[in-house]
Structure formats: structure tokens, C-alpha cells
Amino acid sequence: MSSLESLAPGSEIDGFRVINRLHIGGTAHLFSVEVIKGPDPGFPLVMKVPRVGHDQPTESILGFETEAMILPALKGAHVPRFVAAGDLARVPYLTMEWLQGTGLAAIATTAPLPEARVLKLGASVADAVHALHQQNTIHHDLKPDNIIIREDETAVLLDFGFAHHAHFPDFLAEEKRFASGSAPYVSPEQLTGSRADPRSDIFALGVVLYELATGKLPFGVPDTLNAMKNRLWASPAPPRTRVPSIPPWLQEVILRCLEPDPAARYQSAAHVALDLRNPEQVLLTARANRTERAGFMTQFGLWWRSRGERHALNRNPQVLISESPVIMVAVDTSHPDDERHQALQWTARQMASLNLEFRLICVSAIRAASIGESGGVADTSSGLQLVHKVRLRNWIEPLRLPAHRVSLHVLESGDPAATLLEFAKSNNVDLIVLGAPAPNETSLAWWRSVASTVTANAHCSVHVVRVPSRSREDWNRPDNFAA
Amino acid sequence: MQIALLSDIHANVQALQSCLDDARTKGATRFVFLGDLVGYGADPGGVIDVIAQYVAEGAIAVRGNHDEAIYGSSIYMNDMAMSAINYAKRVLAPAQITFLQNLPMIVREDTCCFVHASAASPEKYSYVDSPTAAERCAGASELPHTFCGHVHEQRLYFAARGPRMTVFRPTPGVAVPVPAHRRWVALVGSVGQPRDHNPKAAYAIFDTEQVSITFCRVPYDHHAAAARIREVGLPESIAYRVESGI
């Protein structure tokens, strides 16, 4: 087995030829390889070969086996594509997509980054974490070293050696010694043995955001387990004390991710992404304007409480996400008197009453302001935006939802269906709610195609709301076609 | 090759047929019956006839405590279970009882060990209901893959490091890799009397090429099975358990 570690360029294993050694790591070596037998996958490949032997800690081989089990089960743009795995007892290796992009670690060396850059990168990483959680997987080792930013700015997560997949046995679950994550990024509950709480990744995401925004690590680089454990109760220096130009809302987002109690953090990475993309919607609490670490008595209280939190709850990622949905309601503010508005409001009210940790995105897709009308384009556009935003606010007000749960968006577009679909996808929406077309609505011809196009092409579920009092028989009565 | 693993059928011929159909649809070509063919249910003879036919065609079947209770006297049973054993004794033909008598306790084949309760003293019918019990079972089996029934719930025990075992609750329908360099003890659940508040019949498929195990749940007409139990005059509590999966 150990001969694999010293593969020379040109060596052949299981239909792959080694091109170059890329990296000598503590637990594994990386080689660039090409396919010599079988179909070419059409993208560059990297082969990961674990270091094995008596001098290697057992966790590293358990980690390799964990990655070889979980990576083939993962899909999507936020993970490297799996190609092949060698038999662990014979030739242990893992061949996967070699990602072309910039390591977030390299970007982080230039931190503190400008606010806009932190938001963009942070939201991309949050999207990637959410995509992983949707696949019932917890990364457990989120840090810039394990994140690649593609040219189109999407983030890809690497290294699933500490990951946990709810559908597979967890080889690291019984490790008595601290076995999961990297010291600066590890969550408090991981330190007390939790292996099954997706909110651990939210904490690590908070550390990454803190690092990008301030250029510092919130808890430094502790070298002992005891030194790491101060995060069970200690609050980090507020980001704004490090970089005063950081806005209060960004400090709010970062410190909320870094709450020692998982229940006090964001419950879904999609909500972190949503807030990073919609700063004006962030609910500011005392965290936003904190100018110093928590006082002695507060920290003592947290320390005292942390003594009892030795056993974190296991939370299935998919269940947690289903309890923290992002719901998008498409409201037709161009026709404020449409009778479907009330039916839509009732549906939104029903969803709000489910007592979930939900976010409601209210969207109005309006026709783009045409050039050449009275006034400049910008004026026309912003005037229209304001009119429709006010209508949206009036629409949602009767529901009396807490402000931080709701965001309002007016999107100008020549193709409302495509705009709604794109907006839903980029905001990790779990459910789209919109009105059904009525057969006799000639004045709203586009609406019909919106409902059906969205339903047919959405990446998520679509709830089509019909006015309850109208049955198909009613529609078919001739008098309904009079107008 | 896909090996279907069916245990604790408990004279429930409706559930057995549904699981066999499901397994064949999923590509199973070999069948292993992990004991407790009879007991509790209304059709012990029907179940034995189906399984005897499979055994004649090369399937493996091992003995469970309810099977032994039909002809042995040393097996302890509660009153509810005993009434079903007495019923089975009345309705089974001598040839069917002989089939039960001839069942082996434990079978080893390639990387696999098949046993009803635990490979550690199979004749004692001890429950693999803890990591320690699983460790004893895997130790006695001496093979990477040990398949058992008896506990009526689906569980997968595995040794991450050393002999110590960890329990995992499998998700039905997901193929879990079970590489042979580790020790695995799979409890395949019960075909005829699931007890996890889910009346769907339970079994598992072992894929010898992918070296993976998939735990399966199969909906079947459990009301018909319960109705048969009432029809033949067995205790209402048995019918209720089959209906509610408890």
C-alpha cells in the first residue's frame, strides 16, 4: 500500500496515469492524473492517496474512508465530481474533479476585504454549505483551505474527511479523542463530541466571514483542546472593533453565526446567504453595535450554562432545513384589485402559522420600464420600483409578520417567469407560492404563462393558489366570459 | 449478485410474498431466510411451503426460536406467543414440522454468516440489541458480514476501530457500503411483524459486487394479514400489533 504514496509521473493505477505530484499533505498526497482506460470524463482529474502506515493516526485513514463513502453520494456544482475510488485494502485512492479556481485561503491572506467582496464571497460559501445540508451532509471542517472559488464566483467545498452523512455510518462518531475539524473553525458542540448538528457548519461559516471581514480569527489559533473550549462561553472581539468600517448589520450576521448555542445561530445557511444579499432586511439586535467582548458576568453565565451542554442534540440536516424554509410569494402588484390577492394572503398566513423558522420573500415581477417615456430611464425605473414596493408592503402588512422574516423585491423584466425562476434559485427558495391563472383573464394573458412556466421549470416545489369560491363549472358558465 | 435477506416472517404469508416480489424486482437472485418462519401469524403452513420451495431451489434458511418451539419444549414464550405456537402445532402437517426440525442454526458462506439471533451461542437466541452484544456476535461469526434477525428492527452495527461496535439506524432504500475490511452486523428487521410503529414489511438486500447493503421497507396489505389472524381465532393483540407495526 505504501508504494502508492511515492507514485512517479507515468505510473499507472487502475486505468489512471499519473501526470504530476501536486501536493504532499500530512494525511494524503495529491497527484494530477489522466484516464488511460475507459471514457474520459472531460475535466481535469486529481487523485488523492492517503498516507498509511504505523506512524499515521487512525483518524486519517478513517477520514479517507469517510470521504470515499460520502463523495460519490454528493451532487451539484458545490462539490468536486467523484470519478473513482480504489479498494481500501488493495490500492486506496480517490479520483475526482480537479477544480480550477482560486483557493479562498489565498483570498483570505489579503483580508480584511472590502465589504462588497465579503458579502459576495460569504453568500457564495453559504450557498455551498446549504447545498451540502440539502443533501443530508454536514461538512465539519469548513475553512478557507477547503473552499475553492470558481471563476463565476460559486464556491466549491473540498475534503469530506470529517463529514457526516445522515444516510451512512459515521466512523468518527465513537472517537474519544477530539477528532473533527480544524482548531480555529471548530464549533463549540464539536468540541463536546457532537457529530450530527448542521449548525456546526454555520458556526464555521461565521469564523470564515469574520476572517474575511477583519483579517483576524475570532478565537485565534488555539493549540490545545482546553484553549479551544473557551469558545463554549467566550464571545469574540466584535468585528467592528477590529475594522471600524464594517457596518452594524454585517457584525450582526457574523456574531449570530458565532453564537455558542446552536439554537441562537441562523438555523439555515440559506438564511445567512439571504441576509448577506439583502442587508436592509437584517434584524439588528444588541450584537450589531457591540463594541467590546461580553462582560465578566455574562461570560461567567455562559460558562456556567456551557457546563450542562455536554451532549448536543443530533439534528438531521434535511429536517432542520425543512423547519427553516425560504418561501417566495409572487405578488402581481400590477393588478392590485385582483381577487387572487386575498387567496394568496391566506396561504401566506397559513404558512406563517406553522411556527417554522421561515423567511418569506415577496416578489413582484413587473414589466421593465420602457426607454423614451417621460423623464430619464433611471427616474422612470426607480419611480416604478417605489410604487410597486409600496404595494408589496401594503400586501404583506395585514399578516403582521416580524420584519426580519420578510423581504420585499420588485424585479423589472421582460420575462417575468424567467426572472422569478432565476430569483428563486439564487435565493435557495424551498417553495414558490403564486396565483393560478383564470381561464377567462384575457387582460392577464402573461400571468397564465407565468404560473405554468414557473410550475414546469422551478427547481423547488410550487404552490399554485386558486380562489376557492370558483369552481371550473363557474368558469365555464357563459356569463363569465362577458367581460 | 443481490442476496435478499428475510427474517422473522412469523407466518405472515401476505408480507412474505410482497417482500419476495419486491426483492426480485430489485434484482435479487439468491434468498436467505433468517429464521422465525412461524409464530404469531395465521399461515404457518403457507409460509413453510413457500420457503421450502425456495430452499429446494438453493436458498438458505436457518432456525429461529419460534421454529424450534414447534417441536422443542425448552423454549420460553409469553402467553400470546404460546397461543400462536399451539395453533401452529395443530395446523402444521408432519412434513412441515420436519422441515423446521432440519433447519441449521447457523450458515457461513464466503464473507457472510447467517444466523437468527446471534452468532455467539446461536442456540441461546440472545438479542443483538447493544454494541456489546453486536461485538460478541461479530467476534463469534469471524466473518466480515453477519446477518441476523430476532430483534424486529433494522440496525447496522459496525466496527470503526478495533473490535468495538457502533450502532447505525439505516435509511430505507439507501445502499450503504459495507467493505469487507471492517466487521458488520446487520439486523434486517422483520418481514411479518415489524415493531417500529411502521407496519411496512422489512427486509434487506446484500449486493456482493458493490459490497453494500440496502435496507428495504415494503407496504403490503397488513389489514388482510390482521384479518386472517382474527379469522383463525388467534389473540386480538397479535392482530393489533400487525396492524399498527408495534
mmCIF file with all atom_site columns, C-alpha atoms in Angstrom, chain A residues 329-469:
data_model
loop_
_atom_site.group_PDB
_atom_site.id
_atom_site.type_symbol
_atom_site.label_atom_id
_atom_site.label_alt_id
_atom_site.label_comp_id
_atom_site.label_asym_id
_atom_site.label_entity_id
_atom_site.label_seq_id
_atom_site.pdbx_PDB_ins_code
_atom_site.Cartn_x
_atom_site.Cartn_y
_atom_site.Cartn_z
_atom_site.occupancy
_atom_site.B_iso_or_equiv
_atom_site.pdbx_formal_charge
_atom_site.auth_seq_id
_atom_site.auth_comp_id
_atom_site.auth_asym_id
_atom_site.auth_atom_id
_atom_site.pdbx_PDB_model_num
ATOM 1   C CA . VAL A 1 329 ? -44.587 34.580 -2.863  1.00 0.00 ? 329 VAL A CA 1
ATOM 2   C CA . ALA A 1 330 ? -45.070 36.089 -6.281  1.00 0.00 ? 330 ALA A CA 1
ATOM 3   C CA . VAL A 1 331 ? -47.430 39.042 -5.908  1.00 0.00 ? 331 VAL A CA 1
ATOM 4   C CA . ASP A 1 332 ? -48.889 40.679 -9.003  1.00 0.00 ? 332 ASP A CA 1
ATOM 5   C CA . THR A 1 333 ? -48.705 44.314 -7.916  1.00 0.00 ? 333 THR A CA 1
ATOM 6   C CA . SER A 1 334 ? -49.611 45.451 -11.430 1.00 0.00 ? 334 SER A CA 1
ATOM 7   C CA . HIS A 1 335 ? -53.175 44.308 -10.724 1.00 0.00 ? 335 HIS A CA 1
ATOM 8   C CA . PRO A 1 336 ? -53.796 45.276 -7.103  1.00 0.00 ? 336 PRO A CA 1
ATOM 9   C CA . ASP A 1 337 ? -57.533 44.586 -7.298  1.00 0.00 ? 337 ASP A CA 1
ATOM 10  C CA . ASP A 1 338 ? -57.205 41.011 -8.474  1.00 0.00 ? 338 ASP A CA 1
ATOM 11  C CA . GLU A 1 339 ? -59.313 38.708 -6.308  1.00 0.00 ? 339 GLU A CA 1
ATOM 12  C CA . ARG A 1 340 ? -56.469 36.211 -6.063  1.00 0.00 ? 340 ARG A CA 1
ATOM 13  C CA . HIS A 1 341 ? -54.538 38.505 -3.730  1.00 0.00 ? 341 HIS A CA 1
ATOM 14  C CA . GLN A 1 342 ? -56.684 37.557 -0.782  1.00 0.00 ? 342 GLN A CA 1
ATOM 15  C CA . ALA A 1 343 ? -56.286 33.843 -1.505  1.00 0.00 ? 343 ALA A CA 1
ATOM 16  C CA . LEU A 1 344 ? -52.513 34.310 -1.712  1.00 0.00 ? 344 LEU A CA 1
ATOM 17  C CA . GLN A 1 345 ? -52.513 36.203 1.570   1.00 0.00 ? 345 GLN A CA 1
ATOM 18  C CA . TRP A 1 346 ? -54.468 33.416 3.228   1.00 0.00 ? 346 TRP A CA 1
ATOM 19  C CA . THR A 1 347 ? -51.936 30.879 2.026   1.00 0.00 ? 347 THR A CA 1
ATOM 20  C CA . ALA A 1 348 ? -49.040 33.003 3.268   1.00 0.00 ? 348 ALA A CA 1
ATOM 21  C CA . ARG A 1 349 ? -50.821 33.364 6.594   1.00 0.00 ? 349 ARG A CA 1
ATOM 22  C CA . GLN A 1 350 ? -51.286 29.588 6.860   1.00 0.00 ? 350 GLN A CA 1
ATOM 23  C CA . MET A 1 351 ? -47.582 29.035 6.246   1.00 0.00 ? 351 MET A CA 1
ATOM 24  C CA . ALA A 1 352 ? -46.601 31.681 8.779   1.00 0.00 ? 352 ALA A CA 1
ATOM 25  C CA . SER A 1 353 ? -48.812 29.977 11.354  1.00 0.00 ? 353 SER A CA 1
ATOM 26  C CA . LEU A 1 354 ? -46.832 26.741 11.100  1.00 0.00 ? 354 LEU A CA 1
ATOM 27  C CA . ASN A 1 355 ? -44.376 28.155 13.621  1.00 0.00 ? 355 ASN A CA 1
ATOM 28  C CA . LEU A 1 356 ? -41.385 27.471 11.452  1.00 0.00 ? 356 LEU A CA 1
ATOM 29  C CA . GLU A 1 357 ? -38.133 29.425 11.324  1.00 0.00 ? 357 GLU A CA 1
ATOM 30  C CA . PHE A 1 358 ? -39.198 30.650 7.885   1.00 0.00 ? 358 PHE A CA 1
ATOM 31  C CA . ARG A 1 359 ? -38.199 33.507 5.618   1.00 0.00 ? 359 ARG A CA 1
ATOM 32  C CA . LEU A 1 360 ? -40.808 34.971 3.302   1.00 0.00 ? 360 LEU A CA 1
ATOM 33  C CA . ILE A 1 361 ? -39.616 36.675 0.119   1.00 0.00 ? 361 ILE A CA 1
ATOM 34  C CA . CYS A 1 362 ? -42.334 38.748 -1.525  1.00 0.00 ? 362 CYS A CA 1
ATOM 35  C CA . VAL A 1 363 ? -41.569 39.372 -5.153  1.00 0.00 ? 363 VAL A CA 1
ATOM 36  C CA . SER A 1 364 ? -43.306 41.421 -7.754  1.00 0.00 ? 364 SER A CA 1
ATOM 37  C CA . ALA A 1 365 ? -42.115 40.903 -11.308 1.00 0.00 ? 365 ALA A CA 1
ATOM 38  C CA . ILE A 1 366 ? -43.080 43.971 -13.311 1.00 0.00 ? 366 ILE A CA 1
ATOM 39  C CA . ARG A 1 367 ? -42.540 44.884 -16.922 1.00 0.00 ? 367 ARG A CA 1
ATOM 40  C CA . ALA A 1 368 ? -39.295 46.738 -17.430 1.00 0.00 ? 368 ALA A CA 1
ATOM 41  C CA . ALA A 1 369 ? -39.775 50.487 -17.707 1.00 0.00 ? 369 ALA A CA 1
ATOM 42  C CA . SER A 1 370 ? -39.607 51.358 -21.371 1.00 0.00 ? 370 SER A CA 1
ATOM 43  C CA . ILE A 1 371 ? -37.000 53.787 -22.593 1.00 0.00 ? 371 ILE A CA 1
ATOM 44  C CA . GLY A 1 372 ? -38.196 57.056 -24.054 1.00 0.00 ? 372 GLY A CA 1
ATOM 45  C CA . GLU A 1 373 ? -41.169 57.686 -21.790 1.00 0.00 ? 373 GLU A CA 1
ATOM 46  C CA . SER A 1 374 ? -41.351 60.917 -19.860 1.00 0.00 ? 374 SER A CA 1
ATOM 47  C CA . GLY A 1 375 ? -38.199 61.527 -17.827 1.00 0.00 ? 375 GLY A CA 1
ATOM 48  C CA . GLY A 1 376 ? -34.957 59.564 -17.871 1.00 0.00 ? 376 GLY A CA 1
ATOM 49  C CA . VAL A 1 377 ? -34.807 55.790 -17.715 1.00 0.00 ? 377 VAL A CA 1
ATOM 50  C CA . ALA A 1 378 ? -33.441 55.767 -14.171 1.00 0.00 ? 378 ALA A CA 1
ATOM 51  C CA . ASP A 1 379 ? -36.186 58.052 -12.917 1.00 0.00 ? 379 ASP A CA 1
ATOM 52  C CA . THR A 1 380 ? -38.914 56.012 -14.520 1.00 0.00 ? 380 THR A CA 1
ATOM 53  C CA . SER A 1 381 ? -37.425 52.805 -13.193 1.00 0.00 ? 381 SER A CA 1
ATOM 54  C CA . SER A 1 382 ? -36.955 53.982 -9.618  1.00 0.00 ? 382 SER A CA 1
ATOM 55  C CA . GLY A 1 383 ? -40.397 55.597 -9.626  1.00 0.00 ? 383 GLY A CA 1
ATOM 56  C CA . LEU A 1 384 ? -41.981 52.334 -10.716 1.00 0.00 ? 384 LEU A CA 1
ATOM 57  C CA . GLN A 1 385 ? -39.901 50.423 -8.183  1.00 0.00 ? 385 GLN A CA 1
ATOM 58  C CA . LEU A 1 386 ? -41.201 52.645 -5.410  1.00 0.00 ? 386 LEU A CA 1
ATOM 59  C CA . VAL A 1 387 ? -44.844 52.329 -6.451  1.00 0.00 ? 387 VAL A CA 1
ATOM 60  C CA . HIS A 1 388 ? -44.650 48.554 -6.528  1.00 0.00 ? 388 HIS A CA 1
ATOM 61  C CA . LYS A 1 389 ? -42.599 48.276 -3.357  1.00 0.00 ? 389 LYS A CA 1
ATOM 62  C CA . VAL A 1 390 ? -45.261 50.288 -1.514  1.00 0.00 ? 390 VAL A CA 1
ATOM 63  C CA . ARG A 1 391 ? -47.922 47.953 -2.910  1.00 0.00 ? 391 ARG A CA 1
ATOM 64  C CA . LEU A 1 392 ? -45.908 44.938 -1.772  1.00 0.00 ? 392 LEU A CA 1
ATOM 65  C CA . ARG A 1 393 ? -45.575 46.424 1.702   1.00 0.00 ? 393 ARG A CA 1
ATOM 66  C CA . ASN A 1 394 ? -49.323 47.040 1.807   1.00 0.00 ? 394 ASN A CA 1
ATOM 67  C CA . TRP A 1 395 ? -49.870 43.483 0.656   1.00 0.00 ? 395 TRP A CA 1
ATOM 68  C CA . ILE A 1 396 ? -47.794 41.900 3.422   1.00 0.00 ? 396 ILE A CA 1
ATOM 69  C CA . GLU A 1 397 ? -48.730 44.293 6.257   1.00 0.00 ? 397 GLU A CA 1
ATOM 70  C CA . PRO A 1 398 ? -52.046 42.632 7.220   1.00 0.00 ? 398 PRO A CA 1
ATOM 71  C CA . LEU A 1 399 ? -50.100 39.435 8.016   1.00 0.00 ? 399 LEU A CA 1
ATOM 72  C CA . ARG A 1 400 ? -48.226 41.240 10.811  1.00 0.00 ? 400 ARG A CA 1
ATOM 73  C CA . LEU A 1 401 ? -45.063 39.206 10.363  1.00 0.00 ? 401 LEU A CA 1
ATOM 74  C CA . PRO A 1 402 ? -41.840 40.168 12.173  1.00 0.00 ? 402 PRO A CA 1
ATOM 75  C CA . ALA A 1 403 ? -39.804 42.435 9.883   1.00 0.00 ? 403 ALA A CA 1
ATOM 76  C CA . HIS A 1 404 ? -36.707 40.215 9.808   1.00 0.00 ? 404 HIS A CA 1
ATOM 77  C CA . ARG A 1 405 ? -38.699 37.311 8.386   1.00 0.00 ? 405 ARG A CA 1
ATOM 78  C CA . VAL A 1 406 ? -39.920 39.241 5.333   1.00 0.00 ? 406 VAL A CA 1
ATOM 79  C CA . SER A 1 407 ? -38.120 40.791 2.420   1.00 0.00 ? 407 SER A CA 1
ATOM 80  C CA . LEU A 1 408 ? -39.675 42.713 -0.475  1.00 0.00 ? 408 LEU A CA 1
ATOM 81  C CA . HIS A 1 409 ? -38.332 42.738 -4.011  1.00 0.00 ? 409 HIS A CA 1
ATOM 82  C CA . VAL A 1 410 ? -39.520 44.424 -7.186  1.00 0.00 ? 410 VAL A CA 1
ATOM 83  C CA . LEU A 1 411 ? -37.901 42.872 -10.237 1.00 0.00 ? 411 LEU A CA 1
ATOM 84  C CA . GLU A 1 412 ? -38.128 44.522 -13.624 1.00 0.00 ? 412 GLU A CA 1
ATOM 85  C CA . SER A 1 413 ? -38.149 42.155 -16.514 1.00 0.00 ? 413 SER A CA 1
ATOM 86  C CA . GLY A 1 414 ? -39.480 41.461 -19.948 1.00 0.00 ? 414 GLY A CA 1
ATOM 87  C CA . ASP A 1 415 ? -39.877 37.802 -18.976 1.00 0.00 ? 415 ASP A CA 1
ATOM 88  C CA . PRO A 1 416 ? -41.499 37.539 -15.527 1.00 0.00 ? 416 PRO A CA 1
ATOM 89  C CA . ALA A 1 417 ? -41.425 33.716 -15.385 1.00 0.00 ? 417 ALA A CA 1
ATOM 90  C CA . ALA A 1 418 ? -37.697 33.507 -16.119 1.00 0.00 ? 418 ALA A CA 1
ATOM 91  C CA . THR A 1 419 ? -36.992 36.290 -13.638 1.00 0.00 ? 419 THR A CA 1
ATOM 92  C CA . LEU A 1 420 ? -38.995 34.605 -10.869 1.00 0.00 ? 420 LEU A CA 1
ATOM 93  C CA . LEU A 1 421 ? -37.296 31.259 -11.544 1.00 0.00 ? 421 LEU A CA 1
ATOM 94  C CA . GLU A 1 422 ? -33.814 32.763 -11.515 1.00 0.00 ? 422 GLU A CA 1
ATOM 95  C CA . PHE A 1 423 ? -34.512 34.783 -8.373  1.00 0.00 ? 423 PHE A CA 1
ATOM 96  C CA . ALA A 1 424 ? -35.913 31.707 -6.581  1.00 0.00 ? 424 ALA A CA 1
ATOM 97  C CA . LYS A 1 425 ? -32.884 29.631 -7.472  1.00 0.00 ? 425 LYS A CA 1
ATOM 98  C CA . SER A 1 426 ? -30.291 32.200 -6.483  1.00 0.00 ? 426 SER A CA 1
ATOM 99  C CA . ASN A 1 427 ? -32.004 32.689 -3.120  1.00 0.00 ? 427 ASN A CA 1
ATOM 100 C CA . ASN A 1 428 ? -32.239 28.967 -2.278  1.00 0.00 ? 428 ASN A CA 1
ATOM 101 C CA . VAL A 1 429 ? -36.042 29.168 -2.216  1.00 0.00 ? 429 VAL A CA 1
ATOM 102 C CA . ASP A 1 430 ? -37.746 25.985 -0.991  1.00 0.00 ? 430 ASP A CA 1
ATOM 103 C CA . LEU A 1 431 ? -41.273 26.837 -2.063  1.00 0.00 ? 431 LEU A CA 1
ATOM 104 C CA . ILE A 1 432 ? -42.727 29.246 -4.614  1.00 0.00 ? 432 ILE A CA 1
ATOM 105 C CA . VAL A 1 433 ? -46.311 30.400 -3.995  1.00 0.00 ? 433 VAL A CA 1
ATOM 106 C CA . LEU A 1 434 ? -48.199 32.069 -6.815  1.00 0.00 ? 434 LEU A CA 1
ATOM 107 C CA . GLY A 1 435 ? -51.689 32.567 -8.134  1.00 0.00 ? 435 GLY A CA 1
ATOM 108 C CA . ALA A 1 436 ? -53.282 30.217 -10.627 1.00 0.00 ? 436 ALA A CA 1
ATOM 109 C CA . PRO A 1 437 ? -54.303 31.592 -13.986 1.00 0.00 ? 437 PRO A CA 1
ATOM 110 C CA . ALA A 1 438 ? -58.013 32.000 -14.555 1.00 0.00 ? 438 ALA A CA 1
ATOM 111 C CA . PRO A 1 439 ? -59.215 30.815 -17.980 1.00 0.00 ? 439 PRO A CA 1
ATOM 112 C CA . ASN A 1 440 ? -61.145 33.973 -18.789 1.00 0.00 ? 440 ASN A CA 1
ATOM 113 C CA . GLU A 1 441 ? -58.483 36.530 -17.936 1.00 0.00 ? 441 GLU A CA 1
ATOM 114 C CA . THR A 1 442 ? -57.531 37.858 -21.293 1.00 0.00 ? 442 THR A CA 1
ATOM 115 C CA . SER A 1 443 ? -56.106 41.045 -19.802 1.00 0.00 ? 443 SER A CA 1
ATOM 116 C CA . LEU A 1 444 ? -53.649 38.943 -17.816 1.00 0.00 ? 444 LEU A CA 1
ATOM 117 C CA . ALA A 1 445 ? -52.548 36.682 -20.608 1.00 0.00 ? 445 ALA A CA 1
ATOM 118 C CA . TRP A 1 446 ? -48.944 36.737 -19.455 1.00 0.00 ? 446 TRP A CA 1
ATOM 119 C CA . TRP A 1 447 ? -49.919 35.583 -15.982 1.00 0.00 ? 447 TRP A CA 1
ATOM 120 C CA . ARG A 1 448 ? -51.184 32.297 -17.323 1.00 0.00 ? 448 ARG A CA 1
ATOM 121 C CA . SER A 1 449 ? -47.857 31.533 -18.841 1.00 0.00 ? 449 SER A CA 1
ATOM 122 C CA . VAL A 1 450 ? -46.045 32.707 -15.698 1.00 0.00 ? 450 VAL A CA 1
ATOM 123 C CA . ALA A 1 451 ? -47.869 30.218 -13.472 1.00 0.00 ? 451 ALA A CA 1
ATOM 124 C CA . SER A 1 452 ? -47.441 27.329 -15.857 1.00 0.00 ? 452 SER A CA 1
ATOM 125 C CA . THR A 1 453 ? -43.849 28.148 -16.841 1.00 0.00 ? 453 THR A CA 1
ATOM 126 C CA . VAL A 1 454 ? -42.797 28.563 -13.222 1.00 0.00 ? 454 VAL A CA 1
ATOM 127 C CA . THR A 1 455 ? -44.533 25.331 -12.238 1.00 0.00 ? 455 THR A CA 1
ATOM 128 C CA . ALA A 1 456 ? -42.912 23.412 -15.062 1.00 0.00 ? 456 ALA A CA 1
ATOM 129 C CA . ASN A 1 457 ? -39.372 24.751 -14.613 1.00 0.00 ? 457 ASN A CA 1
ATOM 130 C CA . ALA A 1 458 ? -38.909 25.532 -10.923 1.00 0.00 ? 458 ALA A CA 1
ATOM 131 C CA . HIS A 1 459 ? -36.001 23.930 -9.063  1.00 0.00 ? 459 HIS A CA 1
ATOM 132 C CA . CYS A 1 460 ? -38.251 23.571 -5.990  1.00 0.00 ? 460 CYS A CA 1
ATOM 133 C CA . SER A 1 461 ? -41.902 22.961 -5.106  1.00 0.00 ? 461 SER A CA 1
ATOM 134 C CA . VAL A 1 462 ? -44.544 25.333 -6.381  1.00 0.00 ? 462 VAL A CA 1
ATOM 135 C CA . HIS A 1 463 ? -47.817 26.040 -4.599  1.00 0.00 ? 463 HIS A CA 1
ATOM 136 C CA . VAL A 1 464 ? -50.417 27.319 -7.028  1.00 0.00 ? 464 VAL A CA 1
ATOM 137 C CA . VAL A 1 465 ? -53.199 29.208 -5.267  1.00 0.00 ? 465 VAL A CA 1
ATOM 138 C CA . ARG A 1 466 ? -56.682 29.332 -6.726  1.00 0.00 ? 466 ARG A CA 1
ATOM 139 C CA . VAL A 1 467 ? -59.547 31.447 -5.443  1.00 0.00 ? 467 VAL A CA 1
ATOM 140 C CA . PRO A 1 468 ? -61.538 28.840 -3.521  1.00 0.00 ? 468 PRO A CA 1
ATOM 141 C CA . SER A 1 469 ? -65.056 30.030 -4.354  1.00 0.00 ? 469 SER A CA 1
#
